[in-house]
mmCIF file of N, CA and C in Angstrom:
data_model
loop_
_atom_site.group_PDB
_atom_site.id
_atom_site.type_symbol
_atom_site.label_atom_id
_atom_site.label_comp_id
_atom_site.label_asym_id
_atom_site.label_seq_id
_atom_site.Cartn_x
_atom_site.Cartn_y
_atom_site.Cartn_z
ATOM 1 N N UNK A 1 -51.091 24.287 10.830
ATOM 2 C CA UNK A 1 -51.168 25.639 11.357
ATOM 3 C C UNK A 1 -51.629 26.562 10.224
ATOM 4 N N UNK A 2 -52.559 27.409 10.537
ATOM 5 C CA UNK A 2 -53.084 28.344 9.546
ATOM 6 C C UNK A 2 -52.024 29.408 9.221
ATOM 7 N N UNK A 3 -52.078 29.910 8.012
ATOM 8 C CA UNK A 3 -51.109 30.919 7.557
ATOM 9 C C UNK A 3 -51.092 32.134 8.482
ATOM 10 N N UNK A 4 -52.263 32.558 8.926
ATOM 11 C CA UNK A 4 -52.350 33.725 9.810
ATOM 12 C C UNK A 4 -51.652 33.457 11.142
ATOM 13 N N UNK A 5 -51.833 32.261 11.699
ATOM 14 C CA UNK A 5 -51.163 31.907 12.954
ATOM 15 C C UNK A 5 -49.653 31.901 12.774
ATOM 16 N N UNK A 6 -49.204 31.354 11.660
ATOM 17 C CA UNK A 6 -47.777 31.305 11.373
ATOM 18 C C UNK A 6 -47.193 32.718 11.313
ATOM 19 N N UNK A 7 -47.866 33.599 10.617
ATOM 20 C CA UNK A 7 -47.401 34.982 10.504
ATOM 21 C C UNK A 7 -47.349 35.663 11.864
ATOM 22 N N UNK A 8 -48.347 35.412 12.713
ATOM 23 C CA UNK A 8 -48.358 35.998 14.051
ATOM 24 C C UNK A 8 -47.172 35.492 14.877
ATOM 25 N N UNK A 9 -46.850 34.218 14.746
ATOM 26 C CA UNK A 9 -45.723 33.663 15.487
ATOM 27 C C UNK A 9 -44.396 34.248 15.002
ATOM 28 N N UNK A 10 -44.271 34.446 13.704
ATOM 29 C CA UNK A 10 -43.051 35.041 13.160
ATOM 30 C C UNK A 10 -42.892 36.474 13.666
ATOM 31 N N UNK A 11 -43.963 37.244 13.654
ATOM 32 C CA UNK A 11 -43.913 38.626 14.142
ATOM 33 C C UNK A 11 -43.529 38.653 15.616
ATOM 34 N N UNK A 12 -44.120 37.763 16.422
ATOM 35 C CA UNK A 12 -43.800 37.711 17.850
ATOM 36 C C UNK A 12 -42.337 37.311 18.064
ATOM 37 N N UNK A 13 -41.864 36.371 17.289
ATOM 38 C CA UNK A 13 -40.466 35.923 17.402
ATOM 39 C C UNK A 13 -39.507 37.065 17.077
ATOM 40 N N UNK A 14 -39.771 37.776 16.008
ATOM 41 C CA UNK A 14 -38.902 38.891 15.618
ATOM 42 C C UNK A 14 -38.928 40.006 16.660
ATOM 43 N N UNK A 15 -40.082 40.243 17.259
ATOM 44 C CA UNK A 15 -40.180 41.256 18.321
ATOM 45 C C UNK A 15 -39.318 40.836 19.512
ATOM 46 N N UNK A 16 -39.345 39.561 19.858
ATOM 47 C CA UNK A 16 -38.508 39.063 20.948
ATOM 48 C C UNK A 16 -37.029 39.212 20.640
ATOM 49 N N UNK A 17 -36.639 38.928 19.413
ATOM 50 C CA UNK A 17 -35.244 39.088 19.006
ATOM 51 C C UNK A 17 -34.802 40.546 19.115
ATOM 52 N N UNK A 18 -35.687 41.463 18.761
ATOM 53 C CA UNK A 18 -35.364 42.894 18.876
ATOM 54 C C UNK A 18 -35.120 43.286 20.326
ATOM 55 N N UNK A 19 -35.914 42.727 21.247
ATOM 56 C CA UNK A 19 -35.751 43.053 22.668
ATOM 57 C C UNK A 19 -34.349 42.705 23.160
ATOM 58 N N UNK A 20 -33.828 41.581 22.702
ATOM 59 C CA UNK A 20 -32.493 41.180 23.139
ATOM 60 C C UNK A 20 -31.448 42.217 22.758
ATOM 61 N N UNK A 21 -31.628 42.848 21.619
ATOM 62 C CA UNK A 21 -30.669 43.847 21.149
ATOM 63 C C UNK A 21 -30.947 45.223 21.727
ATOM 64 N N UNK A 22 -32.235 45.570 21.865
ATOM 65 C CA UNK A 22 -32.600 46.919 22.313
ATOM 66 C C UNK A 22 -32.460 47.110 23.817
ATOM 67 N N UNK A 23 -32.410 46.037 24.577
ATOM 68 C CA UNK A 23 -32.321 46.135 26.038
ATOM 69 C C UNK A 23 -31.080 45.408 26.548
ATOM 70 N N UNK A 24 -29.910 45.927 26.255
ATOM 71 C CA UNK A 24 -28.675 45.236 26.645
ATOM 72 C C UNK A 24 -28.442 45.183 28.150
ATOM 73 N N UNK A 25 -29.158 45.998 28.924
ATOM 74 C CA UNK A 25 -29.001 45.986 30.378
ATOM 75 C C UNK A 25 -30.060 45.145 31.081
ATOM 76 N N UNK A 26 -30.891 44.470 30.315
ATOM 77 C CA UNK A 26 -31.906 43.581 30.871
ATOM 78 C C UNK A 26 -31.418 42.151 30.737
ATOM 79 N N UNK A 27 -31.455 41.388 31.836
ATOM 80 C CA UNK A 27 -31.026 40.004 31.820
ATOM 81 C C UNK A 27 -32.169 39.126 31.325
ATOM 82 N N UNK A 28 -31.906 38.328 30.310
ATOM 83 C CA UNK A 28 -32.873 37.380 29.768
ATOM 84 C C UNK A 28 -32.373 35.975 30.078
ATOM 85 N N UNK A 29 -33.208 35.155 30.694
ATOM 86 C CA UNK A 29 -32.858 33.774 31.015
ATOM 87 C C UNK A 29 -33.834 32.851 30.295
ATOM 88 N N UNK A 30 -33.297 31.876 29.598
ATOM 89 C CA UNK A 30 -34.108 30.924 28.865
ATOM 90 C C UNK A 30 -33.734 29.516 29.300
ATOM 91 N N UNK A 31 -34.721 28.682 29.491
ATOM 92 C CA UNK A 31 -34.492 27.281 29.835
ATOM 93 C C UNK A 31 -35.142 26.424 28.767
ATOM 94 N N UNK A 32 -34.383 25.459 28.268
ATOM 95 C CA UNK A 32 -34.910 24.537 27.279
ATOM 96 C C UNK A 32 -34.736 23.116 27.787
ATOM 97 N N UNK A 33 -35.539 22.224 27.304
ATOM 98 C CA UNK A 33 -35.482 20.827 27.705
ATOM 99 C C UNK A 33 -34.385 20.101 26.925
ATOM 100 N N UNK A 34 -33.649 19.243 27.601
ATOM 101 C CA UNK A 34 -32.631 18.439 26.944
ATOM 102 C C UNK A 34 -33.245 17.601 25.827
ATOM 103 N N UNK A 35 -34.470 17.140 26.037
ATOM 104 C CA UNK A 35 -35.143 16.312 25.030
ATOM 105 C C UNK A 35 -35.284 17.051 23.703
ATOM 106 N N UNK A 36 -35.532 18.346 23.747
ATOM 107 C CA UNK A 36 -35.661 19.124 22.519
ATOM 108 C C UNK A 36 -34.362 19.092 21.724
ATOM 109 N N UNK A 37 -33.247 19.207 22.427
ATOM 110 C CA UNK A 37 -31.950 19.231 21.754
ATOM 111 C C UNK A 37 -31.567 17.850 21.230
ATOM 112 N N UNK A 38 -32.018 16.805 21.888
ATOM 113 C CA UNK A 38 -31.673 15.454 21.485
ATOM 114 C C UNK A 38 -32.625 14.836 20.479
ATOM 115 N N UNK A 39 -33.697 15.518 20.189
ATOM 116 C CA UNK A 39 -34.721 14.981 19.292
ATOM 117 C C UNK A 39 -34.288 15.000 17.829
ATOM 118 N N UNK A 40 -33.400 15.907 17.464
ATOM 119 C CA UNK A 40 -32.893 16.053 16.091
ATOM 120 C C UNK A 40 -34.025 16.275 15.102
ATOM 121 N N UNK A 41 -35.030 17.010 15.543
ATOM 122 C CA UNK A 41 -36.182 17.333 14.699
ATOM 123 C C UNK A 41 -35.716 18.131 13.490
ATOM 124 N N UNK A 42 -36.060 17.692 12.312
ATOM 125 C CA UNK A 42 -35.664 18.389 11.093
ATOM 126 C C UNK A 42 -34.349 17.911 10.517
ATOM 127 N N UNK A 43 -33.690 16.980 11.199
ATOM 128 C CA UNK A 43 -32.440 16.431 10.689
ATOM 129 C C UNK A 43 -31.220 17.109 11.265
ATOM 130 N N UNK A 44 -30.043 16.617 10.878
ATOM 131 C CA UNK A 44 -28.799 17.124 11.464
ATOM 132 C C UNK A 44 -28.511 18.593 11.173
ATOM 133 N N UNK A 45 -28.884 19.078 10.005
ATOM 134 C CA UNK A 45 -28.609 20.484 9.676
ATOM 135 C C UNK A 45 -29.444 21.426 10.541
ATOM 136 N N UNK A 46 -30.710 21.075 10.762
ATOM 137 C CA UNK A 46 -31.583 21.902 11.602
ATOM 138 C C UNK A 46 -31.100 21.869 13.051
ATOM 139 N N UNK A 47 -30.705 20.687 13.514
ATOM 140 C CA UNK A 47 -30.203 20.565 14.884
ATOM 141 C C UNK A 47 -28.931 21.387 15.066
ATOM 142 N N UNK A 48 -28.026 21.337 14.098
ATOM 143 C CA UNK A 48 -26.795 22.136 14.178
ATOM 144 C C UNK A 48 -27.119 23.625 14.191
ATOM 145 N N UNK A 49 -28.070 24.046 13.353
ATOM 146 C CA UNK A 49 -28.464 25.456 13.325
ATOM 147 C C UNK A 49 -29.055 25.877 14.666
ATOM 148 N N UNK A 50 -29.858 25.010 15.284
ATOM 149 C CA UNK A 50 -30.447 25.316 16.591
ATOM 150 C C UNK A 50 -29.351 25.474 17.639
ATOM 151 N N UNK A 51 -28.421 24.521 17.683
ATOM 152 C CA UNK A 51 -27.332 24.599 18.666
ATOM 153 C C UNK A 51 -26.456 25.825 18.431
ATOM 154 N N UNK A 52 -26.151 26.120 17.174
ATOM 155 C CA UNK A 52 -25.369 27.320 16.860
ATOM 156 C C UNK A 52 -26.085 28.584 17.323
ATOM 157 N N UNK A 53 -27.403 28.626 17.117
ATOM 158 C CA UNK A 53 -28.188 29.794 17.531
ATOM 159 C C UNK A 53 -28.151 29.946 19.050
ATOM 160 N N UNK A 54 -28.326 28.843 19.783
ATOM 161 C CA UNK A 54 -28.291 28.916 21.242
ATOM 162 C C UNK A 54 -26.927 29.392 21.729
ATOM 163 N N UNK A 55 -25.861 28.888 21.126
ATOM 164 C CA UNK A 55 -24.519 29.321 21.516
ATOM 165 C C UNK A 55 -24.292 30.797 21.198
ATOM 166 N N UNK A 56 -24.791 31.233 20.054
ATOM 167 C CA UNK A 56 -24.651 32.642 19.667
ATOM 168 C C UNK A 56 -25.378 33.546 20.659
ATOM 169 N N UNK A 57 -26.584 33.160 21.058
ATOM 170 C CA UNK A 57 -27.340 33.965 22.013
ATOM 171 C C UNK A 57 -26.658 33.976 23.380
ATOM 172 N N UNK A 58 -26.102 32.831 23.770
ATOM 173 C CA UNK A 58 -25.436 32.722 25.065
ATOM 174 C C UNK A 58 -24.229 33.646 25.155
ATOM 175 N N UNK A 59 -23.647 33.998 24.034
ATOM 176 C CA UNK A 59 -22.478 34.901 24.031
ATOM 177 C C UNK A 59 -22.858 36.337 24.392
ATOM 178 N N UNK A 60 -24.114 36.669 24.273
ATOM 179 C CA UNK A 60 -24.551 38.019 24.674
ATOM 180 C C UNK A 60 -24.393 38.139 26.192
ATOM 181 N N UNK A 61 -23.965 39.274 26.638
ATOM 182 C CA UNK A 61 -23.742 39.433 28.081
ATOM 183 C C UNK A 61 -25.038 39.472 28.881
ATOM 184 N N UNK A 62 -26.164 39.703 28.212
ATOM 185 C CA UNK A 62 -27.438 39.797 28.924
ATOM 186 C C UNK A 62 -28.334 38.580 28.708
ATOM 187 N N UNK A 63 -27.774 37.505 28.165
ATOM 188 C CA UNK A 63 -28.579 36.315 27.887
ATOM 189 C C UNK A 63 -27.950 35.106 28.563
ATOM 190 N N UNK A 64 -28.792 34.338 29.238
ATOM 191 C CA UNK A 64 -28.362 33.080 29.828
ATOM 192 C C UNK A 64 -29.267 31.987 29.291
ATOM 193 N N UNK A 65 -28.656 30.910 28.812
ATOM 194 C CA UNK A 65 -29.402 29.769 28.295
ATOM 195 C C UNK A 65 -29.087 28.579 29.187
ATOM 196 N N UNK A 66 -30.126 27.952 29.719
ATOM 197 C CA UNK A 66 -29.958 26.781 30.566
ATOM 198 C C UNK A 66 -30.660 25.596 29.908
ATOM 199 N N UNK A 67 -30.165 24.390 30.186
ATOM 200 C CA UNK A 67 -30.779 23.178 29.677
ATOM 201 C C UNK A 67 -31.243 22.345 30.856
ATOM 202 N N UNK A 68 -32.521 21.984 30.851
ATOM 203 C CA UNK A 68 -33.081 21.155 31.906
ATOM 204 C C UNK A 68 -32.842 19.693 31.543
ATOM 205 N N UNK A 69 -32.142 18.946 32.408
ATOM 206 C CA UNK A 69 -31.849 17.551 32.096
ATOM 207 C C UNK A 69 -33.107 16.685 32.067
ATOM 208 N N UNK A 70 -33.002 15.577 31.357
ATOM 209 C CA UNK A 70 -34.132 14.649 31.283
ATOM 210 C C UNK A 70 -34.453 14.062 32.646
ATOM 211 N N UNK A 71 -33.408 13.783 33.407
ATOM 212 C CA UNK A 71 -33.595 13.172 34.729
ATOM 213 C C UNK A 71 -32.853 13.973 35.781
ATOM 214 N N UNK A 72 -33.415 13.956 36.961
ATOM 215 C CA UNK A 72 -32.734 14.535 38.114
ATOM 216 C C UNK A 72 -32.454 13.366 39.041
ATOM 217 N N UNK A 73 -31.284 12.791 38.880
ATOM 218 C CA UNK A 73 -30.958 11.561 39.601
ATOM 219 C C UNK A 73 -30.574 11.825 41.055
ATOM 220 N N UNK A 74 -30.122 13.026 41.343
ATOM 221 C CA UNK A 74 -29.681 13.341 42.700
ATOM 222 C C UNK A 74 -30.776 14.148 43.388
ATOM 223 N N UNK A 75 -31.476 13.567 44.367
ATOM 224 C CA UNK A 75 -32.572 14.295 45.024
ATOM 225 C C UNK A 75 -32.092 15.492 45.838
ATOM 226 N N UNK A 76 -30.780 15.622 46.028
ATOM 227 C CA UNK A 76 -30.258 16.762 46.787
ATOM 228 C C UNK A 76 -30.158 18.021 45.938
ATOM 229 N N UNK A 77 -30.410 17.914 44.624
ATOM 230 C CA UNK A 77 -30.393 19.107 43.782
ATOM 231 C C UNK A 77 -31.655 19.906 44.019
ATOM 232 N N UNK A 78 -31.511 21.204 44.154
ATOM 233 C CA UNK A 78 -32.670 22.081 44.348
ATOM 234 C C UNK A 78 -32.390 23.401 43.655
ATOM 235 N N UNK A 79 -33.448 24.166 43.410
ATOM 236 C CA UNK A 79 -33.287 25.473 42.769
ATOM 237 C C UNK A 79 -32.943 26.500 43.834
ATOM 238 N N UNK A 80 -32.057 27.426 43.482
ATOM 239 C CA UNK A 80 -31.636 28.444 44.426
ATOM 240 C C UNK A 80 -31.128 29.665 43.667
ATOM 241 N N UNK A 81 -31.128 30.803 44.311
ATOM 242 C CA UNK A 81 -30.568 32.011 43.696
ATOM 243 C C UNK A 81 -29.064 32.024 43.909
ATOM 244 N N UNK A 82 -28.335 32.297 42.856
ATOM 245 C CA UNK A 82 -26.884 32.465 42.934
ATOM 246 C C UNK A 82 -26.527 33.721 42.157
ATOM 247 N N UNK A 83 -25.376 34.321 42.418
ATOM 248 C CA UNK A 83 -25.006 35.522 41.665
ATOM 249 C C UNK A 83 -24.972 35.251 40.170
ATOM 250 N N UNK A 84 -25.436 36.230 39.400
ATOM 251 C CA UNK A 84 -25.434 36.095 37.947
ATOM 252 C C UNK A 84 -24.045 36.286 37.375
ATOM 253 N N UNK A 85 -23.891 35.932 36.130
ATOM 254 C CA UNK A 85 -22.616 36.084 35.446
ATOM 255 C C UNK A 85 -22.279 37.552 35.233
ATOM 256 N N UNK A 86 -21.028 37.846 35.068
ATOM 257 C CA UNK A 86 -20.551 39.209 34.812
ATOM 258 C C UNK A 86 -20.960 40.190 35.904
ATOM 259 N N UNK A 87 -21.115 39.706 37.151
ATOM 260 C CA UNK A 87 -21.479 40.587 38.252
ATOM 261 C C UNK A 87 -22.919 41.053 38.195
ATOM 262 N N UNK A 88 -23.742 40.388 37.396
ATOM 263 C CA UNK A 88 -25.139 40.775 37.235
ATOM 264 C C UNK A 88 -26.004 40.321 38.393
ATOM 265 N N UNK A 89 -27.305 40.492 38.262
ATOM 266 C CA UNK A 89 -28.232 40.128 39.328
ATOM 267 C C UNK A 89 -28.269 38.617 39.524
ATOM 268 N N UNK A 90 -28.813 38.147 40.660
ATOM 269 C CA UNK A 90 -28.896 36.711 40.908
ATOM 270 C C UNK A 90 -29.691 36.000 39.815
ATOM 271 N N UNK A 91 -29.294 34.769 39.565
ATOM 272 C CA UNK A 91 -29.946 33.945 38.559
ATOM 273 C C UNK A 91 -30.358 32.646 39.224
ATOM 274 N N UNK A 92 -31.541 32.176 38.908
ATOM 275 C CA UNK A 92 -32.040 30.936 39.464
ATOM 276 C C UNK A 92 -31.313 29.771 38.798
ATOM 277 N N UNK A 93 -30.638 28.932 39.587
ATOM 278 C CA UNK A 93 -29.912 27.787 39.052
ATOM 279 C C UNK A 93 -30.140 26.579 39.941
ATOM 280 N N UNK A 94 -29.745 25.426 39.430
ATOM 281 C CA UNK A 94 -29.789 24.225 40.252
ATOM 282 C C UNK A 94 -28.537 24.172 41.113
ATOM 283 N N UNK A 95 -28.712 23.769 42.357
ATOM 284 C CA UNK A 95 -27.586 23.677 43.267
ATOM 285 C C UNK A 95 -27.711 22.433 44.106
ATOM 286 N N UNK A 96 -26.604 21.835 44.464
ATOM 287 C CA UNK A 96 -26.591 20.626 45.290
ATOM 288 C C UNK A 96 -26.773 21.023 46.757
ATOM 289 N N UNK A 97 -27.759 20.410 47.403
ATOM 290 C CA UNK A 97 -27.963 20.635 48.830
ATOM 291 C C UNK A 97 -26.916 19.869 49.614
ATOM 292 N N UNK A 98 -26.607 20.358 50.822
ATOM 293 C CA UNK A 98 -25.638 19.627 51.661
ATOM 294 C C UNK A 98 -26.357 18.845 52.718
#
């Protein structure tokens, strides 16, 4: 990656982090792949830092972090709107069909 691209990504990342703090009444939902968390890219210290960061962000009342499983073994699972946490707006989640 070129130095200029790296700098642009850092600036964009920091701008996103500011939004989380500056807009406490805006709900932010993030979905990550289970494979990313299980890959242990960078070794155990980097993986621990990543998990700690995700947990820290999840503690914010306006942030929801979801993990997409590697497999969806139950075909009755489907996406649906359900009430958000803390009485907030609906959040898209996986739900078991009947």
